[in-house]
Amino acid sequence: VTTSDVLIIGGGLVGCSVAVELAALGASVTVVERHRVGAATSGVNQGGTRQQFQTAVKIRAAKTTIEILSTFKARFGADIDFWQNGYLFALSTPESAAQFRAAVDLQRSFGIPTRYLSPTETVDIVPGIRTDDLVGATYCPTDGRVDPRVLMAAYAAVARRSGVSILEGEDVRRIVAQSGRVQAVETRSAMFSAGSIINACGPWAPRIAALCGAELPIQARSSSVYLFGTSPGPFANIPLTIDADRRVTVCPRSDGIMIGSARKPVVTDPPAEAECDWTFADIAKGRASHRIPALTDWPRTRGWAGFWEVTPDDNPIIGWTHLDNLFTAAGFSGHGMSIIPGLARSIAQQICRVPTDLPLDSFDVKRFANQDLKGEEIWGGTALARFE
Ligand SMILES: Cc1cc2nc3c(=O)[nH]c(=O)nc-3n(C[C@H](O)[C@H](O)[C@H](O)COP(=O)(O)OP(=O)(O)OC[C@H]3O[C@@H](n4cnc5c(N)ncnc54)[C@H](O)[C@@H]3O)c2cc1C
């Protein structure tokens, strides 16, 4: 039996970033990952890190993420290629303009430089954007994008350097619970015991809960992205641009333009890998080309998919769940890249039972008891999926 202070199940962004922070607090940490670190959601996402949220805690978490990613080398000694080209939400209805505008005021109250733009001002930020049907846009120049695979490799390297043991190819199959506590965790080839066990399995977190006879309200939704062209061409410096009402994202990468859409069908009992939905590629491209007409003739080069891990109110579940020493940090509802790095330290502090930098109580799973919580996100989670 391998023993440590903390055993983390899942080597995604949650598992690796929280491991780094736990090690910094002096804990001995083991991470078990059934494939490779970052092989799932955290390695296949769009890598966008925005601060344009509409609740105080997520705005603060996202702001901290930007601080961490923009100083990653100085903090952790690893390069991550963080591009700060901003995020722009193009808005074509008075309703969405009002919703986003209210969020801008809240973001600005936390010192985030988001601005509301007129259609004419929008063209200065995204040359070639179609504005005749726009009401306005919101733009935050310090939002950014990172290559998710590079970030995952960096976090894993930092964790290992901090003494964290990361074991790949170890699929957790059984959890032995007794007297209200996890006593042991069994993988393909070994047994583990730890003072605290962290369920950081993203879309598969409910499966880990089920091993203890428990449930978690996290639904997997398949999410496809498509790459066009082989370089960003004239769009290299545009922000990650989202047409909030046509529900499509346009993101420049060094190897092309990535387009993602709002179609996120629910997948019950998700397999280890998501399949790209090619039937939607042309529709997504049509929506993107409506907003940026110069994209019309760009050829499709490839596509891929992952699972969003969506909770009923689009907020993550962070806290002790089901058993005394079982902690869950999952359900980031399609915007984990933006907030996980910023929350990692507070999550580690809560696991170590010391005061947290950011308040995590609103993420306790108990909020779902006897309450019909609605999706709250302006981009991400259940709210978005309603607009396929
Ligand atoms: C296509 C797409 C685009 C996205 N774009 C963005 C974006 O631009 N901005 C943003 O903020 N967010 C984005 N997201 C969301 C973001 O990627 C996630 O919120 C985040 O990566 C979740 O991290 P995680 O560590 O919780 O999950 P994961 O990365 O899925 O990690 C969970 C890990 O647990 C492992 N695991 C599962 N079961 C077991 C088991 N039994 N034993 C051991 N290990 C197990 C898995 O293999 C996996 O590695 C996107 C998501 C997708 C799918």
Short mmCIF file of C-alpha atoms and ligand atoms in Angstrom, two decimals:
data_model
loop_
_atom_site.label_atom_id
_atom_site.label_comp_id
_atom_site.label_asym_id
_atom_site.label_seq_id
_atom_site.Cartn_x
_atom_site.Cartn_y
_atom_site.Cartn_z
CA VAL A 1 0.00 0.00 0.00
CA THR A 2 1.34 3.42 -1.02
CA THR A 3 0.60 6.06 1.61
CA SER A 4 0.61 9.86 1.40
CA ASP A 5 -1.08 12.82 3.05
CA VAL A 6 -3.23 13.41 -0.03
CA LEU A 7 -4.19 11.14 -2.94
CA ILE A 8 -5.53 12.96 -5.99
CA ILE A 9 -7.56 10.94 -8.50
CA GLY A 10 -7.25 12.56 -11.95
CA GLY A 11 -4.24 14.23 -13.55
CA GLY A 12 -5.98 17.10 -15.33
CA LEU A 13 -5.57 20.79 -14.62
CA VAL A 14 -7.32 20.46 -11.25
CA GLY A 15 -5.23 17.46 -10.18
CA CYS A 16 -1.87 18.91 -11.18
CA SER A 17 -2.37 22.53 -10.11
CA VAL A 18 -3.82 21.55 -6.73
CA ALA A 19 -0.95 19.05 -6.26
CA VAL A 20 1.55 21.89 -6.78
CA GLU A 21 -0.19 24.04 -4.15
CA LEU A 22 -0.56 21.16 -1.68
CA ALA A 23 3.15 20.42 -1.97
CA ALA A 24 3.86 24.11 -1.32
CA LEU A 25 1.84 23.77 1.90
CA GLY A 26 4.05 20.85 2.94
CA ALA A 27 1.77 17.89 2.12
CA SER A 28 3.02 14.67 0.58
CA VAL A 29 0.94 14.09 -2.57
CA THR A 30 0.27 11.23 -4.97
CA VAL A 31 -1.65 11.75 -8.23
CA VAL A 32 -3.14 8.73 -10.02
CA GLU A 33 -4.17 9.28 -13.65
CA ARG A 34 -5.67 6.54 -15.78
CA HIS A 35 -4.04 7.75 -19.02
CA ARG A 36 -1.43 10.46 -19.25
CA VAL A 37 -1.41 13.81 -17.48
CA GLY A 38 -3.59 16.26 -19.44
CA ALA A 39 -4.77 13.57 -21.86
CA ALA A 40 -8.43 14.45 -21.29
CA THR A 41 -10.33 17.75 -21.05
CA SER A 42 -7.39 19.81 -19.83
CA GLY A 43 -5.31 18.97 -22.90
CA VAL A 44 -7.91 19.36 -25.65
CA ASN A 45 -9.66 22.60 -24.74
CA GLN A 46 -9.42 25.97 -26.47
CA GLY A 47 -7.06 27.34 -23.85
CA GLY A 48 -8.98 30.57 -23.43
CA THR A 49 -8.60 32.34 -20.10
CA ARG A 50 -11.18 35.07 -19.63
CA GLN A 51 -12.08 37.27 -16.69
CA GLN A 52 -15.45 38.19 -18.14
CA PHE A 53 -17.62 36.41 -15.57
CA GLN A 54 -20.64 37.68 -13.70
CA THR A 55 -20.06 36.63 -10.09
CA ALA A 56 -17.51 38.12 -7.71
CA VAL A 57 -15.77 34.87 -6.78
CA LYS A 58 -15.29 33.73 -10.38
CA ILE A 59 -14.06 37.17 -11.43
CA ARG A 60 -11.51 37.11 -8.60
CA ALA A 61 -10.47 33.54 -9.45
CA ALA A 62 -10.06 34.43 -13.14
CA LYS A 63 -8.06 37.54 -12.29
CA THR A 64 -5.74 35.40 -10.15
CA THR A 65 -5.42 32.92 -13.05
CA ILE A 66 -4.24 35.74 -15.32
CA GLU A 67 -1.73 36.86 -12.67
CA ILE A 68 -0.40 33.30 -12.37
CA LEU A 69 -0.21 32.59 -16.11
CA SER A 70 1.44 35.91 -16.92
CA THR A 71 4.14 35.33 -14.29
CA PHE A 72 4.40 31.52 -14.59
CA LYS A 73 8.11 31.48 -15.42
CA ALA A 74 9.05 33.69 -12.47
CA ARG A 75 6.81 31.71 -10.09
CA PHE A 76 7.46 28.17 -11.23
CA GLY A 77 10.50 28.32 -13.54
CA ALA A 78 8.61 26.95 -16.56
CA ASP A 79 7.69 28.68 -19.84
CA ILE A 80 4.06 28.43 -20.95
CA ASP A 81 3.65 30.84 -23.92
CA PHE A 82 0.79 32.90 -22.60
CA TRP A 83 -0.76 35.22 -25.21
CA GLN A 84 -2.67 38.18 -23.85
CA ASN A 85 -4.68 39.25 -26.87
CA GLY A 86 -7.91 39.62 -24.93
CA TYR A 87 -11.45 38.29 -25.34
CA LEU A 88 -14.19 40.09 -27.25
CA PHE A 89 -17.88 39.22 -26.97
CA ALA A 90 -19.85 40.53 -29.98
CA LEU A 91 -23.46 41.26 -28.98
CA SER A 92 -26.37 41.57 -31.40
CA THR A 93 -29.42 41.80 -29.16
CA PRO A 94 -30.34 44.46 -26.59
CA GLU A 95 -30.89 41.68 -24.04
CA SER A 96 -27.40 40.23 -24.29
CA ALA A 97 -25.91 43.73 -24.44
CA ALA A 98 -27.66 44.59 -21.16
CA GLN A 99 -26.51 41.34 -19.51
CA PHE A 100 -22.89 41.71 -20.58
CA ARG A 101 -22.85 45.42 -19.76
CA ALA A 102 -23.95 44.74 -16.18
CA ALA A 103 -21.14 42.17 -15.88
CA VAL A 104 -18.62 44.75 -17.17
CA ASP A 105 -19.45 47.04 -14.24
CA LEU A 106 -18.86 44.20 -11.77
CA GLN A 107 -15.60 43.19 -13.47
CA ARG A 108 -14.35 46.78 -13.43
CA SER A 109 -15.12 47.03 -9.70
CA PHE A 110 -12.45 44.32 -9.26
CA GLY A 111 -9.91 46.27 -11.32
CA ILE A 112 -10.37 44.29 -14.54
CA PRO A 113 -10.09 46.57 -17.58
CA THR A 114 -13.13 45.27 -19.53
CA ARG A 115 -14.75 47.92 -21.76
CA TYR A 116 -18.08 48.17 -23.51
CA LEU A 117 -17.52 49.04 -27.18
CA SER A 118 -19.75 50.56 -29.84
CA PRO A 119 -19.91 48.65 -33.17
CA THR A 120 -17.48 51.17 -34.71
CA GLU A 121 -14.98 50.72 -31.89
CA THR A 122 -15.27 46.93 -32.32
CA VAL A 123 -13.72 47.14 -35.79
CA ASP A 124 -10.58 48.69 -34.30
CA ILE A 125 -10.11 45.54 -32.18
CA VAL A 126 -11.22 42.91 -34.75
CA PRO A 127 -10.51 44.26 -38.26
CA GLY A 128 -13.01 42.85 -40.74
CA ILE A 129 -15.71 42.06 -38.18
CA ARG A 130 -19.25 42.55 -39.48
CA THR A 131 -21.03 45.17 -37.38
CA ASP A 132 -24.26 46.06 -39.23
CA ASP A 133 -26.24 43.72 -36.94
CA LEU A 134 -24.25 44.40 -33.75
CA VAL A 135 -25.51 46.38 -30.77
CA GLY A 136 -22.04 46.51 -29.22
CA ALA A 137 -19.31 44.35 -27.70
CA THR A 138 -17.39 43.81 -24.49
CA TYR A 139 -13.62 43.59 -24.65
CA CYS A 140 -11.04 42.79 -22.00
CA PRO A 141 -7.47 43.26 -23.26
CA THR A 142 -5.85 41.28 -20.43
CA ASP A 143 -7.84 38.07 -21.07
CA GLY A 144 -5.70 35.52 -22.86
CA ARG A 145 -4.96 32.12 -24.28
CA VAL A 146 -2.49 29.38 -23.51
CA ASP A 147 -1.64 26.15 -25.31
CA PRO A 148 -3.38 23.73 -22.93
CA ARG A 149 -0.92 20.91 -23.57
CA VAL A 150 2.02 23.16 -22.80
CA LEU A 151 0.34 24.35 -19.60
CA MET A 152 -0.41 20.78 -18.50
CA ALA A 153 3.15 19.64 -19.15
CA ALA A 154 4.44 22.64 -17.19
CA TYR A 155 2.18 22.03 -14.17
CA ALA A 156 3.09 18.32 -14.15
CA ALA A 157 6.81 19.13 -14.31
CA VAL A 158 6.50 21.66 -11.47
CA ALA A 159 4.52 19.14 -9.40
CA ARG A 160 7.15 16.43 -9.89
CA ARG A 161 9.92 18.88 -9.03
CA SER A 162 8.02 19.71 -5.83
CA GLY A 163 8.08 16.05 -4.82
CA VAL A 164 4.61 15.04 -6.03
CA SER A 165 4.42 11.44 -7.22
CA ILE A 166 2.41 11.31 -10.48
CA LEU A 167 1.47 7.80 -11.53
CA GLU A 168 0.12 7.43 -15.07
CA GLY A 169 -1.81 4.46 -16.45
CA GLU A 170 -3.48 3.90 -13.06
CA ASP A 171 -7.25 3.65 -13.36
CA VAL A 172 -9.06 3.85 -10.01
CA ARG A 173 -11.44 0.88 -9.89
CA ARG A 174 -12.46 0.48 -6.27
CA ILE A 175 -12.79 2.63 -3.18
CA VAL A 176 -12.87 0.91 0.18
CA ALA A 177 -14.90 2.94 2.69
CA GLN A 178 -15.49 2.15 6.33
CA SER A 179 -16.75 4.18 9.29
CA GLY A 180 -17.56 7.13 7.03
CA ARG A 181 -14.02 7.38 5.63
CA VAL A 182 -12.12 6.22 2.58
CA GLN A 183 -9.72 3.57 3.86
CA ALA A 184 -8.11 2.56 0.58
CA VAL A 185 -8.19 3.23 -3.15
CA GLU A 186 -7.43 0.46 -5.62
CA THR A 187 -6.10 0.95 -9.14
CA ARG A 188 -5.17 -1.50 -11.88
CA SER A 189 -1.91 -2.40 -10.16
CA ALA A 190 -1.75 -0.98 -6.64
CA MET A 191 -3.48 0.01 -3.41
CA PHE A 192 -3.26 3.50 -1.95
CA SER A 193 -4.17 5.05 1.36
CA ALA A 194 -4.15 8.72 2.29
CA GLY A 195 -5.43 11.17 4.88
CA SER A 196 -7.47 12.94 2.20
CA ILE A 197 -8.69 11.70 -1.18
CA ILE A 198 -9.46 14.23 -3.93
CA ASN A 199 -11.90 13.45 -6.72
CA ALA A 200 -10.50 15.57 -9.59
CA CYS A 201 -11.93 13.50 -12.43
CA GLY A 202 -13.72 16.26 -14.32
CA PRO A 203 -16.50 14.76 -16.49
CA TRP A 204 -15.88 11.34 -14.89
CA ALA A 205 -16.12 12.61 -11.28
CA PRO A 206 -19.63 11.09 -10.86
CA ARG A 207 -18.14 7.68 -11.62
CA ILE A 208 -15.65 8.04 -8.78
CA ALA A 209 -18.49 9.17 -6.48
CA ALA A 210 -20.44 6.09 -7.55
CA LEU A 211 -17.58 3.88 -6.32
CA CYS A 212 -18.58 5.13 -2.85
CA GLY A 213 -22.29 4.66 -3.58
CA ALA A 214 -22.76 8.43 -3.97
CA GLU A 215 -23.89 10.83 -6.69
CA LEU A 216 -22.63 14.13 -8.08
CA PRO A 217 -24.71 16.47 -10.26
CA ILE A 218 -22.22 16.75 -13.11
CA GLN A 219 -23.31 16.08 -16.68
CA ALA A 220 -20.88 15.43 -19.54
CA ARG A 221 -21.56 17.36 -22.74
CA SER A 222 -19.61 16.62 -25.89
CA SER A 223 -17.85 19.71 -27.25
CA SER A 224 -16.18 19.83 -30.69
CA VAL A 225 -13.75 22.38 -32.07
CA TYR A 226 -12.58 22.76 -35.68
CA LEU A 227 -9.36 24.16 -37.09
CA PHE A 228 -9.31 26.11 -40.37
CA GLY A 229 -6.23 27.01 -42.43
CA THR A 230 -2.66 26.35 -41.33
CA SER A 231 -1.76 29.73 -39.86
CA PRO A 232 -3.79 32.57 -38.32
CA GLY A 233 -2.97 34.78 -41.34
CA PRO A 234 -4.26 38.32 -40.91
CA PHE A 235 -6.05 37.35 -37.70
CA ALA A 236 -2.94 36.54 -35.65
CA ASN A 237 -3.50 39.40 -33.23
CA ILE A 238 -7.26 39.46 -32.84
CA PRO A 239 -8.69 38.58 -29.44
CA LEU A 240 -10.52 35.31 -28.85
CA THR A 241 -13.77 36.54 -30.40
CA ILE A 242 -17.15 35.17 -29.38
CA ASP A 243 -20.41 35.91 -31.13
CA ALA A 244 -22.59 35.62 -28.04
CA ASP A 245 -25.90 35.48 -29.90
CA ARG A 246 -24.85 33.28 -32.83
CA ARG A 247 -23.04 31.15 -30.26
CA VAL A 248 -19.70 30.60 -31.89
CA THR A 249 -16.04 31.24 -30.92
CA VAL A 250 -13.19 32.28 -33.21
CA CYS A 251 -9.70 31.89 -31.82
CA PRO A 252 -6.36 32.51 -33.57
CA ARG A 253 -3.67 29.86 -33.01
CA SER A 254 -0.20 29.55 -34.47
CA ASP A 255 -1.49 26.68 -36.70
CA GLY A 256 -4.79 28.15 -37.90
CA ILE A 257 -8.11 29.59 -36.77
CA MET A 258 -10.02 27.49 -34.25
CA ILE A 259 -13.81 27.64 -34.34
CA GLY A 260 -16.00 26.24 -31.56
CA SER A 261 -19.76 26.17 -31.32
CA ALA A 262 -22.49 26.01 -28.73
CA ARG A 263 -23.70 22.55 -29.70
CA LYS A 264 -22.94 20.43 -26.64
CA PRO A 265 -25.07 17.26 -26.60
CA VAL A 266 -25.34 15.43 -23.29
CA VAL A 267 -23.44 12.12 -23.13
CA THR A 268 -24.49 9.74 -20.40
CA ASP A 269 -21.70 7.67 -18.91
CA PRO A 270 -19.01 9.33 -21.09
CA PRO A 271 -16.29 7.13 -22.60
CA ALA A 272 -12.64 8.05 -22.06
CA GLU A 273 -12.49 9.97 -25.34
CA ALA A 274 -15.00 12.24 -27.04
CA GLU A 275 -15.68 11.96 -30.77
CA CYS A 276 -15.57 15.02 -32.99
CA ASP A 277 -19.03 15.92 -34.34
CA TRP A 278 -18.24 16.57 -38.01
CA THR A 279 -21.92 17.12 -38.84
CA PHE A 280 -21.75 20.50 -37.12
CA ALA A 281 -18.47 21.78 -38.60
CA ASP A 282 -20.04 23.63 -41.56
CA ILE A 283 -22.75 25.17 -39.38
CA ALA A 284 -20.14 26.47 -36.93
CA LYS A 285 -18.04 27.78 -39.82
CA GLY A 286 -21.12 29.49 -41.31
CA ARG A 287 -21.79 31.26 -38.02
CA ALA A 288 -18.17 32.35 -37.72
CA SER A 289 -18.09 33.56 -41.34
CA HIS A 290 -21.23 35.57 -40.78
CA ARG A 291 -19.37 37.53 -38.12
CA ILE A 292 -15.97 37.61 -39.87
CA PRO A 293 -16.78 37.28 -43.61
CA ALA A 294 -13.11 36.91 -44.63
CA LEU A 295 -13.18 33.40 -43.07
CA THR A 296 -15.69 32.14 -45.66
CA ASP A 297 -13.18 30.40 -47.93
CA TRP A 298 -10.84 29.06 -45.26
CA PRO A 299 -10.40 25.28 -45.64
CA ARG A 300 -11.00 22.96 -42.72
CA THR A 301 -7.83 21.21 -41.60
CA ARG A 302 -8.82 19.16 -38.57
CA GLY A 303 -11.10 18.90 -35.56
CA TRP A 304 -11.30 17.28 -32.17
CA ALA A 305 -13.53 17.07 -29.12
CA GLY A 306 -13.68 16.80 -25.36
CA PHE A 307 -16.35 16.77 -22.68
CA TRP A 308 -17.68 19.74 -20.79
CA GLU A 309 -18.41 18.86 -17.14
CA VAL A 310 -21.55 20.83 -16.43
CA THR A 311 -23.35 21.35 -13.12
CA PRO A 312 -26.95 22.64 -12.87
CA ASP A 313 -25.81 26.20 -12.03
CA ASP A 314 -22.60 26.21 -14.12
CA ASN A 315 -20.41 26.54 -11.04
CA PRO A 316 -17.91 23.93 -9.90
CA ILE A 317 -18.34 21.61 -6.95
CA ILE A 318 -15.51 22.24 -4.48
CA GLY A 319 -15.54 20.83 -0.95
CA TRP A 320 -15.87 17.74 1.22
CA THR A 321 -18.45 15.37 -0.20
CA HIS A 322 -20.04 12.09 0.87
CA LEU A 323 -17.29 10.84 3.23
CA ASP A 324 -15.24 12.61 5.91
CA ASN A 325 -11.97 12.51 4.00
CA LEU A 326 -13.27 12.65 0.41
CA PHE A 327 -12.97 16.03 -1.31
CA THR A 328 -14.39 16.89 -4.74
CA ALA A 329 -13.04 19.55 -7.11
CA ALA A 330 -14.84 19.05 -10.42
CA GLY A 331 -17.67 20.33 -12.61
CA PHE A 332 -16.02 23.48 -13.93
CA SER A 333 -18.74 23.66 -16.58
CA GLY A 334 -16.63 24.44 -19.65
CA HIS A 335 -14.64 27.32 -18.17
CA GLY A 336 -12.09 25.58 -15.98
CA MET A 337 -9.05 26.90 -17.82
CA SER A 338 -10.08 30.38 -16.79
CA ILE A 339 -10.55 29.73 -13.09
CA ILE A 340 -8.77 26.52 -11.98
CA PRO A 341 -5.23 27.98 -11.72
CA GLY A 342 -6.64 30.91 -9.74
CA LEU A 343 -8.56 28.61 -7.38
CA ALA A 344 -5.88 25.93 -6.93
CA ARG A 345 -4.24 27.53 -3.90
CA SER A 346 -7.56 28.05 -2.11
CA ILE A 347 -8.57 24.45 -2.88
CA ALA A 348 -5.29 23.21 -1.39
CA GLN A 349 -5.81 25.42 1.66
CA GLN A 350 -9.32 24.02 2.20
CA ILE A 351 -7.99 20.47 1.93
CA CYS A 352 -5.33 21.34 4.53
CA ARG A 353 -8.07 22.93 6.65
CA VAL A 354 -6.43 26.37 6.80
CA PRO A 355 -8.12 29.69 5.84
CA THR A 356 -8.57 30.08 2.09
CA ASP A 357 -7.44 33.09 0.00
CA LEU A 358 -10.74 33.06 -1.94
CA PRO A 359 -14.13 32.14 -0.44
CA LEU A 360 -15.15 28.68 -1.67
CA ASP A 361 -18.34 28.17 0.35
CA SER A 362 -20.63 29.02 -2.61
CA PHE A 363 -19.18 25.96 -4.41
CA ASP A 364 -20.23 23.47 -1.70
CA VAL A 365 -22.30 20.63 -3.15
CA LYS A 366 -24.93 21.22 -0.43
CA ARG A 367 -26.22 24.18 -2.46
CA PHE A 368 -28.11 21.75 -4.67
CA ALA A 369 -30.14 20.26 -1.82
CA ASN A 370 -33.81 21.23 -2.15
CA GLN A 371 -32.98 24.03 -4.56
CA ASP A 372 -33.73 24.35 -8.22
CA LEU A 373 -30.64 26.30 -9.24
CA LYS A 374 -30.55 27.71 -12.76
CA GLY A 375 -27.58 28.00 -15.11
CA GLU A 376 -25.98 31.37 -14.52
CA GLU A 377 -23.22 31.55 -17.10
CA ILE A 378 -23.14 34.04 -19.95
CA TRP A 379 -20.81 31.73 -21.87
CA GLY A 380 -20.36 28.15 -20.71
CA GLY A 381 -22.44 25.53 -18.95
CA THR A 382 -26.15 24.80 -19.20
CA ALA A 383 -27.14 28.35 -20.12
CA LEU A 384 -25.10 28.22 -23.30
CA ALA A 385 -26.23 24.72 -24.24
CA ARG A 386 -29.86 25.91 -24.35
CA PHE A 387 -28.97 27.94 -27.44
CA GLU A 388 -27.56 25.19 -29.63
C1 LIG B 1 -13.44 21.46 -26.40
C2 LIG B 1 -13.30 22.19 -25.08
C3 LIG B 1 -12.91 23.51 -25.08
C4 LIG B 1 -12.76 24.20 -23.87
N1 LIG B 1 -12.31 25.47 -23.89
C5 LIG B 1 -12.12 26.15 -22.74
C6 LIG B 1 -11.65 27.49 -22.76
O1 LIG B 1 -11.33 28.04 -23.81
N2 LIG B 1 -11.55 28.15 -21.59
C7 LIG B 1 -11.89 27.58 -20.39
O2 LIG B 1 -11.82 28.24 -19.35
N3 LIG B 1 -12.26 26.26 -20.33
C8 LIG B 1 -12.41 25.55 -21.46
N4 LIG B 1 -12.85 24.26 -21.43
C9 LIG B 1 -13.11 23.63 -20.13
C10 LIG B 1 -11.84 23.13 -19.44
O3 LIG B 1 -11.03 22.44 -20.36
C11 LIG B 1 -12.20 22.22 -18.25
O4 LIG B 1 -13.08 22.93 -17.38
C12 LIG B 1 -10.98 21.74 -17.46
O5 LIG B 1 -9.97 21.25 -18.30
C13 LIG B 1 -11.39 20.66 -16.46
O6 LIG B 1 -10.23 20.16 -15.83
P1 LIG B 1 -10.30 18.88 -14.88
O7 LIG B 1 -8.95 18.70 -14.32
O8 LIG B 1 -11.47 19.04 -13.96
O9 LIG B 1 -10.74 17.68 -15.86
P2 LIG B 1 -9.85 16.71 -16.81
O10 LIG B 1 -8.81 17.45 -17.54
O11 LIG B 1 -10.83 15.92 -17.61
O12 LIG B 1 -9.12 15.77 -15.77
C14 LIG B 1 -9.73 14.65 -15.18
C15 LIG B 1 -8.77 13.50 -15.28
O13 LIG B 1 -9.28 12.39 -14.54
C16 LIG B 1 -8.84 11.21 -15.21
N5 LIG B 1 -9.67 10.09 -14.74
C17 LIG B 1 -10.97 9.86 -15.01
N6 LIG B 1 -11.37 8.72 -14.42
C18 LIG B 1 -10.29 8.23 -13.75
C19 LIG B 1 -10.08 7.09 -12.94
N7 LIG B 1 -11.06 6.19 -12.71
N8 LIG B 1 -8.85 6.87 -12.40
C20 LIG B 1 -7.84 7.76 -12.63
N9 LIG B 1 -7.99 8.86 -13.40
C21 LIG B 1 -9.22 9.11 -13.94
C22 LIG B 1 -9.01 11.54 -16.66
O14 LIG B 1 -8.26 10.71 -17.50
C23 LIG B 1 -8.57 13.01 -16.71
O15 LIG B 1 -7.21 13.16 -17.07
C24 LIG B 1 -13.03 23.54 -22.63
C25 LIG B 1 -13.41 22.20 -22.64
C26 LIG B 1 -13.55 21.52 -23.85
C27 LIG B 1 -13.97 20.08 -23.84
#
